[in-house]
């Protein structure tokens, strides 16, 4: 959210006092996301390995990815991390070299699958942090590859 203000001369006068009020002249919203997300269909399950403090803590499945972050599905007991925790993730697509990067957990929420209302899973969102130039290039190639496979 962004608001630009300018004094517009609105005055309230009472008993010798004057108050000048600034009203927004321009209001616009700015999108939080700066990168397009690539959704991963459930039938194209892409495994994500999650580590915390050097210890593998769970397996998950990629839900979507962009150059800024990703979301993944896991079962609640499989992933003992909280919002704000820093994790190391490894995303394996096909036979290529796995993409490995640090990320910060941004959100977690319970979801039910449309075709299975009994099983409760958790949708987690994370933002990539401290990407090296090599990791940034690898991520760009990964996103481009996934985008191209969806259009075929």
Tab-separated table of N, CA and C in Angstrom:
chain	number	residue	atom	x	y	z
A	1	UNK	N	0.845	-1.174	0.000
A	1	UNK	CA	0.000	0.000	0.000
A	1	UNK	C	0.885	1.229	0.000
A	2	UNK	N	0.564	2.171	-0.828
A	2	UNK	CA	1.338	3.402	-0.904
A	2	UNK	C	0.386	4.575	-1.034
A	3	UNK	N	0.625	5.622	-0.265
A	3	UNK	CA	-0.194	6.833	-0.360
A	3	UNK	C	0.723	8.041	-0.425
A	4	UNK	N	0.520	8.879	-1.420
A	4	UNK	CA	1.271	10.123	-1.535
A	4	UNK	C	0.360	11.244	-1.048
A	5	UNK	N	0.873	12.053	-0.146
A	5	UNK	CA	0.028	13.111	0.401
A	5	UNK	C	0.602	14.481	0.070
A	6	UNK	N	-0.280	15.412	-0.028
A	6	UNK	CA	0.079	16.820	-0.194
A	6	UNK	C	-0.905	17.624	0.631
A	7	UNK	N	-0.440	18.715	1.221
A	7	UNK	CA	-1.360	19.566	1.960
A	7	UNK	C	-2.344	20.173	0.967
A	8	UNK	N	-3.620	20.004	1.257
A	8	UNK	CA	-4.646	20.451	0.333
A	8	UNK	C	-5.445	21.634	0.864
A	9	UNK	N	-4.980	22.239	1.931
A	9	UNK	CA	-5.629	23.451	2.418
A	9	UNK	C	-6.935	23.248	3.142
A	10	UNK	N	-7.196	22.034	3.634
A	10	UNK	CA	-8.401	21.810	4.412
A	10	UNK	C	-8.135	22.347	5.809
A	11	UNK	N	-8.963	23.275	6.265
A	11	UNK	CA	-8.712	23.911	7.557
A	11	UNK	C	-9.942	23.831	8.437
A	12	UNK	N	-9.698	23.554	9.691
A	12	UNK	CA	-10.759	23.593	10.693
A	12	UNK	C	-10.412	24.758	11.609
A	13	UNK	N	-11.301	25.724	11.677
A	13	UNK	CA	-11.012	26.928	12.446
A	13	UNK	C	-11.978	26.986	13.615
A	14	UNK	N	-11.430	27.185	14.796
A	14	UNK	CA	-12.272	27.322	15.979
A	14	UNK	C	-11.489	28.016	17.080
A	15	UNK	N	-12.008	29.103	17.585
A	15	UNK	CA	-11.412	29.865	18.676
A	15	UNK	C	-9.945	30.210	18.402
A	16	UNK	N	-9.681	30.720	17.233
A	16	UNK	CA	-8.338	31.181	16.901
A	16	UNK	C	-7.346	30.077	16.567
A	17	UNK	N	-7.802	28.840	16.442
A	17	UNK	CA	-6.900	27.742	16.107
A	17	UNK	C	-7.170	27.284	14.681
A	18	UNK	N	-6.105	26.881	14.036
A	18	UNK	CA	-6.194	26.435	12.647
A	18	UNK	C	-5.486	25.089	12.539
A	19	UNK	N	-6.090	24.163	11.875
A	19	UNK	CA	-5.501	22.848	11.688
A	19	UNK	C	-5.487	22.545	10.192
A	20	UNK	N	-4.335	22.210	9.704
A	20	UNK	CA	-4.221	21.882	8.295
A	20	UNK	C	-4.116	20.360	8.185
A	21	UNK	N	-4.955	19.766	7.375
A	21	UNK	CA	-5.021	18.307	7.271
A	21	UNK	C	-4.484	17.870	5.916
A	22	UNK	N	-3.679	16.807	5.936
A	22	UNK	CA	-3.168	16.221	4.692
A	22	UNK	C	-4.062	15.059	4.307
A	23	UNK	N	-4.593	15.119	3.129
A	23	UNK	CA	-5.414	14.037	2.609
A	23	UNK	C	-4.667	13.359	1.466
A	24	UNK	N	-4.843	12.052	1.310
A	24	UNK	CA	-4.142	11.372	0.215
A	24	UNK	C	-4.576	11.929	-1.132
A	25	UNK	N	-3.601	12.256	-1.947
A	25	UNK	CA	-3.877	12.722	-3.289
A	25	UNK	C	-3.854	11.532	-4.267
A	26	UNK	N	-2.953	10.591	-4.003
A	26	UNK	CA	-2.830	9.405	-4.844
A	26	UNK	C	-2.736	8.193	-3.927
A	27	UNK	N	-3.566	7.212	-4.183
A	27	UNK	CA	-3.490	5.954	-3.445
A	27	UNK	C	-3.385	4.837	-4.467
A	28	UNK	N	-2.435	3.955	-4.247
A	28	UNK	CA	-2.316	2.796	-5.123
A	28	UNK	C	-1.792	1.632	-4.309
A	29	UNK	N	-2.116	0.447	-4.738
A	29	UNK	CA	-1.604	-0.743	-4.071
A	29	UNK	C	-0.458	-1.287	-4.898
A	30	UNK	N	0.492	-1.871	-4.219
A	30	UNK	CA	1.653	-2.447	-4.868
A	30	UNK	C	1.645	-3.943	-4.567
A	31	UNK	N	1.756	-4.758	-5.589
A	31	UNK	CA	1.734	-6.200	-5.404
A	31	UNK	C	2.893	-6.640	-4.531
A	32	UNK	N	2.613	-7.581	-3.624
A	32	UNK	CA	3.653	-8.098	-2.752
A	32	UNK	C	4.574	-9.024	-3.550
A	33	UNK	N	4.003	-9.800	-4.419
A	33	UNK	CA	4.803	-10.728	-5.218
A	33	UNK	C	5.416	-9.993	-6.407
A	34	UNK	N	6.702	-10.205	-6.599
A	34	UNK	CA	7.375	-9.578	-7.726
A	34	UNK	C	7.732	-10.588	-8.806
A	35	UNK	N	7.517	-11.874	-8.519
A	35	UNK	CA	7.848	-12.924	-9.486
A	35	UNK	C	6.611	-13.778	-9.748
A	36	UNK	N	6.444	-14.199	-10.979
A	36	UNK	CA	5.342	-15.091	-11.334
A	36	UNK	C	5.599	-16.479	-10.763
A	37	UNK	N	4.536	-17.059	-10.202
A	37	UNK	CA	4.660	-18.405	-9.649
A	37	UNK	C	4.318	-19.442	-10.712
A	38	UNK	N	5.015	-20.554	-10.654
A	38	UNK	CA	4.746	-21.687	-11.526
A	38	UNK	C	4.085	-22.758	-10.664
A	39	UNK	N	2.818	-23.042	-10.929
A	39	UNK	CA	2.100	-24.063	-10.165
A	39	UNK	C	2.546	-25.447	-10.610
A	40	UNK	N	2.688	-26.343	-9.664
A	40	UNK	CA	3.072	-27.726	-9.959
A	40	UNK	C	1.845	-28.606	-9.757
A	41	UNK	N	1.321	-29.222	-10.823
A	41	UNK	CA	0.150	-30.087	-10.675
A	41	UNK	C	0.468	-31.286	-9.780
A	42	UNK	N	-0.511	-31.756	-8.995
A	42	UNK	CA	-0.267	-32.892	-8.088
A	42	UNK	C	0.259	-34.136	-8.786
A	43	UNK	N	-0.156	-34.332	-10.028
A	43	UNK	CA	0.313	-35.536	-10.746
A	43	UNK	C	1.791	-35.445	-11.133
A	44	UNK	N	2.374	-34.263	-11.110
A	44	UNK	CA	3.803	-34.075	-11.404
A	44	UNK	C	4.570	-33.833	-10.106
A	45	UNK	N	4.369	-34.677	-9.145
A	45	UNK	CA	4.948	-34.494	-7.817
A	45	UNK	C	6.467	-34.314	-7.873
A	46	UNK	N	6.928	-33.214	-7.284
A	46	UNK	CA	8.363	-32.924	-7.218
A	46	UNK	C	8.756	-32.939	-5.745
A	47	UNK	N	9.648	-33.876	-5.359
A	47	UNK	CA	10.019	-33.970	-3.942
A	47	UNK	C	10.907	-32.809	-3.488
A	48	UNK	N	10.679	-32.407	-2.237
A	48	UNK	CA	11.484	-31.371	-1.599
A	48	UNK	C	12.011	-31.972	-0.300
A	49	UNK	N	13.325	-31.953	-0.118
A	49	UNK	CA	13.930	-32.405	1.132
A	49	UNK	C	14.217	-31.170	1.972
A	50	UNK	N	13.798	-31.203	3.232
A	50	UNK	CA	13.955	-30.049	4.114
A	50	UNK	C	14.924	-30.397	5.239
A	51	UNK	N	15.903	-29.509	5.466
A	51	UNK	CA	16.864	-29.669	6.552
A	51	UNK	C	16.816	-28.444	7.450
A	52	UNK	N	17.049	-28.694	8.739
A	52	UNK	CA	17.170	-27.600	9.699
A	52	UNK	C	18.378	-27.907	10.575
A	53	UNK	N	19.269	-26.939	10.688
A	53	UNK	CA	20.503	-27.107	11.468
A	53	UNK	C	21.304	-28.332	11.023
A	54	UNK	N	21.318	-28.584	9.712
A	54	UNK	CA	22.113	-29.679	9.159
A	54	UNK	C	21.505	-31.055	9.290
A	55	UNK	N	20.279	-31.155	9.803
A	55	UNK	CA	19.631	-32.443	9.983
A	55	UNK	C	18.387	-32.494	9.103
A	56	UNK	N	18.270	-33.577	8.324
A	56	UNK	CA	17.082	-33.732	7.484
A	56	UNK	C	15.873	-33.935	8.384
A	57	UNK	N	14.847	-33.095	8.193
A	57	UNK	CA	13.686	-33.171	9.078
A	57	UNK	C	12.403	-33.572	8.358
A	58	UNK	N	12.468	-33.745	7.063
A	58	UNK	CA	11.244	-34.182	6.407
A	58	UNK	C	11.267	-34.085	4.907
A	59	UNK	N	10.301	-34.785	4.329
A	59	UNK	CA	10.070	-34.763	2.892
A	59	UNK	C	8.769	-34.028	2.643
A	60	UNK	N	8.720	-33.313	1.551
A	60	UNK	CA	7.519	-32.584	1.175
A	60	UNK	C	7.386	-32.644	-0.338
A	61	UNK	N	6.341	-32.025	-0.846
A	61	UNK	CA	6.113	-31.991	-2.290
A	61	UNK	C	5.858	-30.563	-2.733
A	62	UNK	N	6.578	-30.164	-3.766
A	62	UNK	CA	6.507	-28.802	-4.276
A	62	UNK	C	5.107	-28.489	-4.784
A	63	UNK	N	4.570	-27.344	-4.383
A	63	UNK	CA	3.237	-26.906	-4.828
A	63	UNK	C	3.361	-25.825	-5.893
A	64	UNK	N	4.278	-24.850	-5.660
A	64	UNK	CA	4.584	-23.846	-6.670
A	64	UNK	C	5.960	-23.264	-6.360
A	65	UNK	N	6.504	-22.564	-7.360
A	65	UNK	CA	7.845	-22.005	-7.209
A	65	UNK	C	7.946	-20.745	-8.057
A	66	UNK	N	8.768	-19.819	-7.598
A	66	UNK	CA	9.090	-18.617	-8.367
A	66	UNK	C	10.541	-18.275	-8.062
A	67	UNK	N	11.029	-17.198	-8.646
A	67	UNK	CA	12.395	-16.784	-8.378
A	67	UNK	C	12.548	-16.227	-6.958
A	68	UNK	N	11.447	-15.966	-6.278
A	68	UNK	CA	11.520	-15.408	-4.928
A	68	UNK	C	11.259	-16.407	-3.816
A	69	UNK	N	10.544	-17.489	-4.116
A	69	UNK	CA	10.233	-18.454	-3.074
A	69	UNK	C	9.422	-19.612	-3.616
A	70	UNK	N	8.819	-20.370	-2.716
A	70	UNK	CA	8.089	-21.567	-3.127
A	70	UNK	C	7.112	-21.947	-2.026
A	71	UNK	N	6.195	-22.830	-2.354
A	71	UNK	CA	5.340	-23.423	-1.333
A	71	UNK	C	5.348	-24.924	-1.541
A	72	UNK	N	5.086	-25.636	-0.444
A	72	UNK	CA	5.130	-27.086	-0.510
A	72	UNK	C	4.121	-27.669	0.462
A	73	UNK	N	3.735	-28.911	0.188
A	73	UNK	CA	2.789	-29.642	1.022
A	73	UNK	C	3.525	-30.698	1.820
A	74	UNK	N	3.145	-30.852	3.079
A	74	UNK	CA	3.723	-31.890	3.927
A	74	UNK	C	2.694	-32.275	4.978
A	75	UNK	N	2.930	-33.386	5.668
A	75	UNK	CA	2.070	-33.717	6.787
A	75	UNK	C	2.612	-33.009	8.014
A	76	UNK	N	1.730	-32.608	8.900
A	76	UNK	CA	2.104	-31.767	10.038
A	76	UNK	C	3.226	-32.377	10.878
A	77	UNK	N	3.147	-33.656	11.175
A	77	UNK	CA	4.148	-34.265	12.036
A	77	UNK	C	5.496	-34.448	11.330
A	78	UNK	N	5.505	-34.360	9.998
A	78	UNK	CA	6.751	-34.567	9.261
A	78	UNK	C	7.694	-33.367	9.295
A	79	UNK	N	7.209	-32.197	9.650
A	79	UNK	CA	8.029	-31.010	9.503
A	79	UNK	C	8.021	-30.142	10.765
A	80	UNK	N	8.941	-30.391	11.680
A	80	UNK	CA	8.988	-29.610	12.923
A	80	UNK	C	9.717	-28.275	12.747
A	81	UNK	N	9.125	-27.366	11.998
A	81	UNK	CA	9.681	-26.020	11.829
A	81	UNK	C	8.567	-25.004	12.046
A	82	UNK	N	8.962	-23.793	12.379
A	82	UNK	CA	7.993	-22.733	12.642
A	82	UNK	C	8.235	-21.578	11.684
A	83	UNK	N	7.245	-20.702	11.572
A	83	UNK	CA	7.390	-19.498	10.773
A	83	UNK	C	8.581	-18.706	11.318
A	84	UNK	N	9.440	-18.261	10.410
A	84	UNK	CA	10.642	-17.526	10.797
A	84	UNK	C	11.892	-18.388	10.826
A	85	UNK	N	11.729	-19.724	10.892
A	85	UNK	CA	12.892	-20.619	10.895
A	85	UNK	C	13.595	-20.588	9.548
A	86	UNK	N	14.899	-20.721	9.588
A	86	UNK	CA	15.688	-20.836	8.361
A	86	UNK	C	15.893	-22.314	8.075
A	87	UNK	N	15.612	-22.709	6.845
A	87	UNK	CA	15.728	-24.107	6.438
A	87	UNK	C	16.621	-24.199	5.202
A	88	UNK	N	17.138	-25.385	4.969
A	88	UNK	CA	17.876	-25.682	3.747
A	88	UNK	C	17.016	-26.652	2.958
A	89	UNK	N	16.735	-26.320	1.700
A	89	UNK	CA	15.874	-27.171	0.886
A	89	UNK	C	16.633	-27.703	-0.318
A	90	UNK	N	16.254	-28.894	-0.709
A	90	UNK	CA	16.797	-29.514	-1.921
A	90	UNK	C	15.610	-29.924	-2.767
A	91	UNK	N	15.549	-29.371	-3.967
A	91	UNK	CA	14.446	-29.658	-4.885
A	91	UNK	C	15.020	-30.453	-6.055
A	92	UNK	N	14.473	-31.642	-6.255
A	92	UNK	CA	14.980	-32.536	-7.293
A	92	UNK	C	13.973	-32.632	-8.424
A	93	UNK	N	14.372	-32.179	-9.609
A	93	UNK	CA	13.504	-32.245	-10.782
A	93	UNK	C	14.147	-33.189	-11.785
A	94	UNK	N	13.496	-34.319	-12.005
A	94	UNK	CA	14.000	-35.287	-12.970
A	94	UNK	C	15.386	-35.796	-12.607
A	95	UNK	N	16.226	-35.944	-13.618
A	95	UNK	CA	17.576	-36.475	-13.424
A	95	UNK	C	18.626	-35.378	-13.295
A	96	UNK	N	18.181	-34.131	-13.283
A	96	UNK	CA	19.136	-33.029	-13.227
A	96	UNK	C	19.730	-32.891	-11.826
A	97	UNK	N	20.731	-32.039	-11.720
A	97	UNK	CA	21.355	-31.748	-10.432
A	97	UNK	C	20.326	-31.077	-9.528
A	98	UNK	N	20.227	-31.491	-8.262
A	98	UNK	CA	19.221	-30.874	-7.386
A	98	UNK	C	19.524	-29.404	-7.118
A	99	UNK	N	18.463	-28.617	-6.961
A	99	UNK	CA	18.608	-27.212	-6.593
A	99	UNK	C	18.595	-27.152	-5.071
A	100	UNK	N	19.642	-26.572	-4.485
A	100	UNK	CA	19.769	-26.469	-3.037
A	100	UNK	C	19.903	-25.010	-2.657
A	101	UNK	N	19.104	-24.576	-1.660
A	101	UNK	CA	19.168	-23.176	-1.238
A	101	UNK	C	18.599	-23.024	0.170
A	102	UNK	N	18.974	-21.931	0.816
A	102	UNK	CA	18.387	-21.576	2.107
A	102	UNK	C	17.091	-20.811	1.875
A	103	UNK	N	16.170	-21.010	2.786
A	103	UNK	CA	14.887	-20.309	2.714
A	103	UNK	C	14.415	-20.001	4.134
A	104	UNK	N	13.555	-19.019	4.219
A	104	UNK	CA	12.955	-18.666	5.502
A	104	UNK	C	11.474	-19.010	5.448
A	105	UNK	N	11.008	-19.748	6.443
A	105	UNK	CA	9.593	-20.112	6.508
A	105	UNK	C	8.763	-18.846	6.704
A	106	UNK	N	7.778	-18.640	5.840
A	106	UNK	CA	6.940	-17.444	5.905
A	106	UNK	C	5.530	-17.733	6.413
A	107	UNK	N	5.005	-18.921	6.118
A	107	UNK	CA	3.656	-19.245	6.599
A	107	UNK	C	3.417	-20.739	6.580
A	108	UNK	N	2.437	-21.149	7.365
A	108	UNK	CA	1.995	-22.548	7.428
A	108	UNK	C	0.502	-22.542	7.678
A	109	UNK	N	-0.223	-23.384	6.962
A	109	UNK	CA	-1.654	-23.506	7.246
A	109	UNK	C	-2.141	-24.894	6.853
A	110	UNK	N	-3.144	-25.351	7.569
A	110	UNK	CA	-3.716	-26.665	7.304
A	110	UNK	C	-4.616	-26.601	6.088
A	111	UNK	N	-4.532	-27.616	5.255
A	111	UNK	CA	-5.392	-27.713	4.071
A	111	UNK	C	-5.880	-29.150	3.922
A	112	UNK	N	-6.992	-29.293	3.259
A	112	UNK	CA	-7.512	-30.623	2.913
A	112	UNK	C	-7.509	-30.740	1.404
A	113	UNK	N	-7.188	-31.915	0.924
A	113	UNK	CA	-7.183	-32.155	-0.511
A	113	UNK	C	-8.613	-32.306	-1.000
A	114	UNK	N	-8.886	-31.830	-2.199
A	114	UNK	CA	-10.238	-31.888	-2.764
A	114	UNK	C	-10.710	-33.331	-2.888
A	115	UNK	N	-9.819	-34.230	-3.297
A	115	UNK	CA	-10.206	-35.616	-3.518
A	115	UNK	C	-10.081	-36.482	-2.263
A	116	UNK	N	-9.573	-35.923	-1.142
A	116	UNK	CA	-9.402	-36.690	0.093
A	116	UNK	C	-9.661	-35.755	1.280
A	117	UNK	N	-10.896	-35.690	1.723
A	117	UNK	CA	-11.259	-34.755	2.785
A	117	UNK	C	-10.861	-35.242	4.171
A	118	UNK	N	-10.366	-36.462	4.275
A	118	UNK	CA	-9.975	-37.002	5.576
A	118	UNK	C	-8.540	-36.609	5.917
A	119	UNK	N	-7.652	-36.726	4.950
A	119	UNK	CA	-6.242	-36.436	5.186
A	119	UNK	C	-6.012	-34.931	5.270
A	120	UNK	N	-5.391	-34.516	6.351
A	120	UNK	CA	-5.060	-33.106	6.525
A	120	UNK	C	-3.571	-32.943	6.264
A	121	UNK	N	-3.243	-32.029	5.375
A	121	UNK	CA	-1.837	-31.731	5.107
A	121	UNK	C	-1.605	-30.266	5.437
A	122	UNK	N	-0.370	-29.876	5.344
A	122	UNK	CA	-0.037	-28.501	5.641
A	122	UNK	C	0.603	-27.855	4.431
A	123	UNK	N	0.149	-26.660	4.109
A	123	UNK	CA	0.735	-25.885	3.027
A	123	UNK	C	1.694	-24.896	3.668
A	124	UNK	N	2.958	-24.974	3.275
A	124	UNK	CA	3.996	-24.112	3.842
A	124	UNK	C	4.554	-23.221	2.747
A	125	UNK	N	4.835	-21.993	3.097
A	125	UNK	CA	5.436	-21.057	2.153
A	125	UNK	C	6.786	-20.610	2.670
A	126	UNK	N	7.737	-20.452	1.781
A	126	UNK	CA	9.086	-20.041	2.175
A	126	UNK	C	9.647	-19.081	1.128
A	127	UNK	N	10.516	-18.203	1.585
A	127	UNK	CA	11.176	-17.222	0.717
A	127	UNK	C	12.656	-17.554	0.673
A	128	UNK	N	13.220	-17.594	-0.532
A	128	UNK	CA	14.646	-17.874	-0.667
A	128	UNK	C	15.459	-16.741	-0.040
A	129	UNK	N	16.536	-17.107	0.661
A	129	UNK	CA	17.424	-16.120	1.260
A	129	UNK	C	18.869	-16.484	0.941
A	130	UNK	N	19.715	-15.488	0.898
A	130	UNK	CA	21.166	-15.669	0.696
A	130	UNK	C	21.505	-16.522	-0.537
A	131	UNK	N	20.836	-16.266	-1.647
A	131	UNK	CA	21.149	-17.020	-2.861
A	131	UNK	C	22.470	-16.546	-3.436
A	132	UNK	N	23.348	-17.471	-3.711
A	132	UNK	CA	24.601	-17.146	-4.385
A	132	UNK	C	24.302	-16.879	-5.853
A	133	UNK	N	25.208	-16.241	-6.571
A	133	UNK	CA	24.981	-16.042	-8.010
A	133	UNK	C	24.755	-17.361	-8.753
A	134	UNK	N	25.477	-18.402	-8.366
A	134	UNK	CA	25.300	-19.716	-9.010
A	134	UNK	C	23.915	-20.270	-8.714
A	135	UNK	N	23.468	-20.166	-7.461
A	135	UNK	CA	22.140	-20.660	-7.092
A	135	UNK	C	21.050	-19.858	-7.789
A	136	UNK	N	21.258	-18.558	-7.939
A	136	UNK	CA	20.285	-17.709	-8.633
A	136	UNK	C	20.134	-18.143	-10.088
A	137	UNK	N	21.263	-18.435	-10.746
A	137	UNK	CA	21.208	-18.909	-12.141
A	137	UNK	C	20.534	-20.280	-12.219
A	138	UNK	N	20.864	-21.169	-11.280
A	138	UNK	CA	20.266	-22.507	-11.266
A	138	UNK	C	18.750	-22.398	-11.058
A	139	UNK	N	18.330	-21.522	-10.148
A	139	UNK	CA	16.907	-21.313	-9.891
A	139	UNK	C	16.199	-20.771	-11.134
A	140	UNK	N	16.820	-19.826	-11.811
A	140	UNK	CA	16.229	-19.266	-13.038
A	140	UNK	C	16.045	-20.358	-14.098
A	141	UNK	N	17.046	-21.237	-14.236
A	141	UNK	CA	16.928	-22.358	-15.194
A	141	UNK	C	15.819	-23.316	-14.779
A	142	UNK	N	15.727	-23.581	-13.464
A	142	UNK	CA	14.698	-24.487	-12.959
A	142	UNK	C	13.301	-23.936	-13.223
A	143	UNK	N	13.094	-22.661	-12.930
A	143	UNK	CA	11.795	-22.023	-13.151
A	143	UNK	C	11.454	-22.026	-14.644
A	144	UNK	N	12.425	-21.708	-15.475
A	144	UNK	CA	12.202	-21.705	-16.928
A	144	UNK	C	11.843	-23.105	-17.420
A	145	UNK	N	12.551	-24.127	-16.916
A	145	UNK	CA	12.269	-25.509	-17.301
A	145	UNK	C	10.846	-25.896	-16.910
A	146	UNK	N	10.455	-25.562	-15.667
A	146	UNK	CA	9.110	-25.915	-15.210
A	146	UNK	C	8.035	-25.162	-15.995
A	147	UNK	N	8.295	-23.900	-16.320
A	147	UNK	CA	7.353	-23.120	-17.120
A	147	UNK	C	7.181	-23.763	-18.505
A	148	UNK	N	8.292	-24.173	-19.114
A	148	UNK	CA	8.233	-24.770	-20.453
A	148	UNK	C	7.544	-26.114	-20.439
A	149	UNK	N	7.717	-26.911	-19.373
A	149	UNK	CA	7.065	-28.219	-19.330
A	149	UNK	C	5.557	-28.080	-19.145
A	150	UNK	N	5.111	-26.973	-18.559
A	150	UNK	CA	3.678	-26.763	-18.379
A	150	UNK	C	2.993	-26.346	-19.669
A	151	UNK	N	3.712	-25.670	-20.546
A	151	UNK	CA	3.104	-25.199	-21.782
A	151	UNK	C	3.072	-26.272	-22.853
A	152	UNK	N	3.730	-27.383	-22.622
A	152	UNK	CA	3.765	-28.456	-23.631
A	152	UNK	C	2.555	-29.341	-23.527
